[in-house]
Amino acid sequence: MSAGVAPNAVAAVSEGRLWQRLMEMGEIGGFEFEGGHKGVNRPCLSALDRTARRLLISWAEKMGASVTIDPAGNLFLRLEGEDPSLPAVLTGSHMDSQPQGGRFDGIYGVLAGLEAIEAIATAGIRPKRAIEVVAWTNEEGGRYAPGCTGSMSFTGFKPMSEFDDLVDRDGIRYADALAEQMEAESDLAKRPLGYAPHAYLEAHIEQGPRLEVERKEIGVVTGIQGSRWFTVTVEGRSDHAGTTPLALRRDAVQDMVRAIGALNQLMHDPDDVLRFTVASIKVEPDTSNSVANKAVFTIDFRHPDKAVLLARGDAIAGVVQAAMRSCTATVHERFHALPVDFAETATGAVAAAAQAQGLSSLALPSGAFHDAQFLVPVCPTGMIFIPCRGGVSHHPSEHAEPVACANGARVLAQALLSLANS
Ligand code: HGY
Ligand code: MN
Ligand code: MN
């Protein structure tokens, strides 16, 4: 590709069109939140998810992309290349949100990808390789934990069947929700599961404060820290709160509290690099005057250093058992993603595009996990961050400026073109 074509594609990126689409998508599962904010609750494999996917498909078909779906429900929009036999360059992100999510996490990367291929097509450029935009199934893990089940299935990181029996709060199995999605989208052309893309780039809001604080327009993401998720189930015996002496109780809540206190000590980090979160707790029978016979809590543990992630994560079960005074406990690991470093091929393309466009950039790792984490073993992978207000995400006040969204899409368009023509 002559150096000349990229500026044409970059110039064809429309800030207005991208913003309009982001706002339109934000209405699907949208809700008003205090402070005049608009949140989004769009669970994966739901009717809302399918409405959003149909809207995306309508935009993609209008610009001439071909639409396919794989057995994991991942949705692909393809801009054909000169040589269809060559592995495509892949970009995209996810369309599902947190229960109290924002209008940018995930969906921005899908719409920036669509904007990039639309700009390339509008500029009349035919890349050597096809460029595909993917919407991954269930990145968030909000409805079905763990997250990234679509990209883990696509890359063979886990067999798809591994997720079949996950259940949501209503007891609906993942396999059944996926089957419902596939049935509802049976009119879409099918494709087999997985292939090795030539490269993968994902555009995303930073979900952290650095770009805004350091006044940088583009984040050249260097990698993603490791994440490990656990579920801890503490079981005792339910008793009358008024008559049962404490000495005779097997109180699941009291032992859970002891376990979380002990885990806080295990996870203490004076440098505040380590991330340890307990954010979902369920108690049975959940009445004020019956001692709890069951307490289930989640652990989200993250660290950029593999050795720390393994050592502290592997110690969790022992610390929980040692904290039990009268109850029993089981610890189940349900997500295990090691830290990854992105390939120079990908990070270099992002940095070069930002520089060519005169945009200030910063190299930084990602604290949040992304589907990109699972593409690393199969192809050169990278990410583009744009600043978000106050670094806030997973909250209705999540916000990115229109110009920042367009900057990210312009860098994405140029980086995709350079990879597609390599
Ligand atoms: O939890 C995460 O890091 C991602 O935003 N789902
Ligand atoms: Mn995300
Ligand atoms: Mn998220």
Tab-separated table of N, CA and C and ligand atoms in Angstrom, residues 94 105-106 139-140 204 207 370, ligand 2:
chain	number	residue	atom	x	y	z
A	94	HIS	N	-16.515	-6.057	22.606
A	94	HIS	CA	-17.742	-6.742	23.052
A	94	HIS	C	-18.915	-5.771	23.125
A	105	ASP	N	-17.692	1.133	27.340
A	105	ASP	CA	-16.952	-0.107	27.582
A	105	ASP	C	-17.413	-1.183	26.601
A	106	GLY	N	-16.499	-1.622	25.757
A	106	GLY	CA	-16.794	-2.686	24.797
A	106	GLY	C	-17.359	-2.174	23.491
A	139	GLU	N	-18.059	-10.928	27.090
A	139	GLU	CA	-16.735	-10.540	27.606
A	139	GLU	C	-16.819	-10.247	29.100
A	140	GLU	N	-17.931	-9.607	29.516
A	140	GLU	CA	-17.961	-9.050	30.878
A	140	GLU	C	-18.031	-10.110	31.974
A	204	HIS	N	-10.432	0.523	22.840
A	204	HIS	CA	-11.201	0.479	24.098
A	204	HIS	C	-10.954	1.752	24.894
A	207	GLN	N	-10.387	2.985	30.877
A	207	GLN	CA	-10.961	2.513	32.154
A	207	GLN	C	-9.986	2.782	33.307
A	370	HIS	N	-9.365	-8.013	28.755
A	370	HIS	CA	-10.092	-7.821	27.493
A	370	HIS	C	-10.006	-9.110	26.681
B	2	MN	MN	-14.511	-4.010	28.099
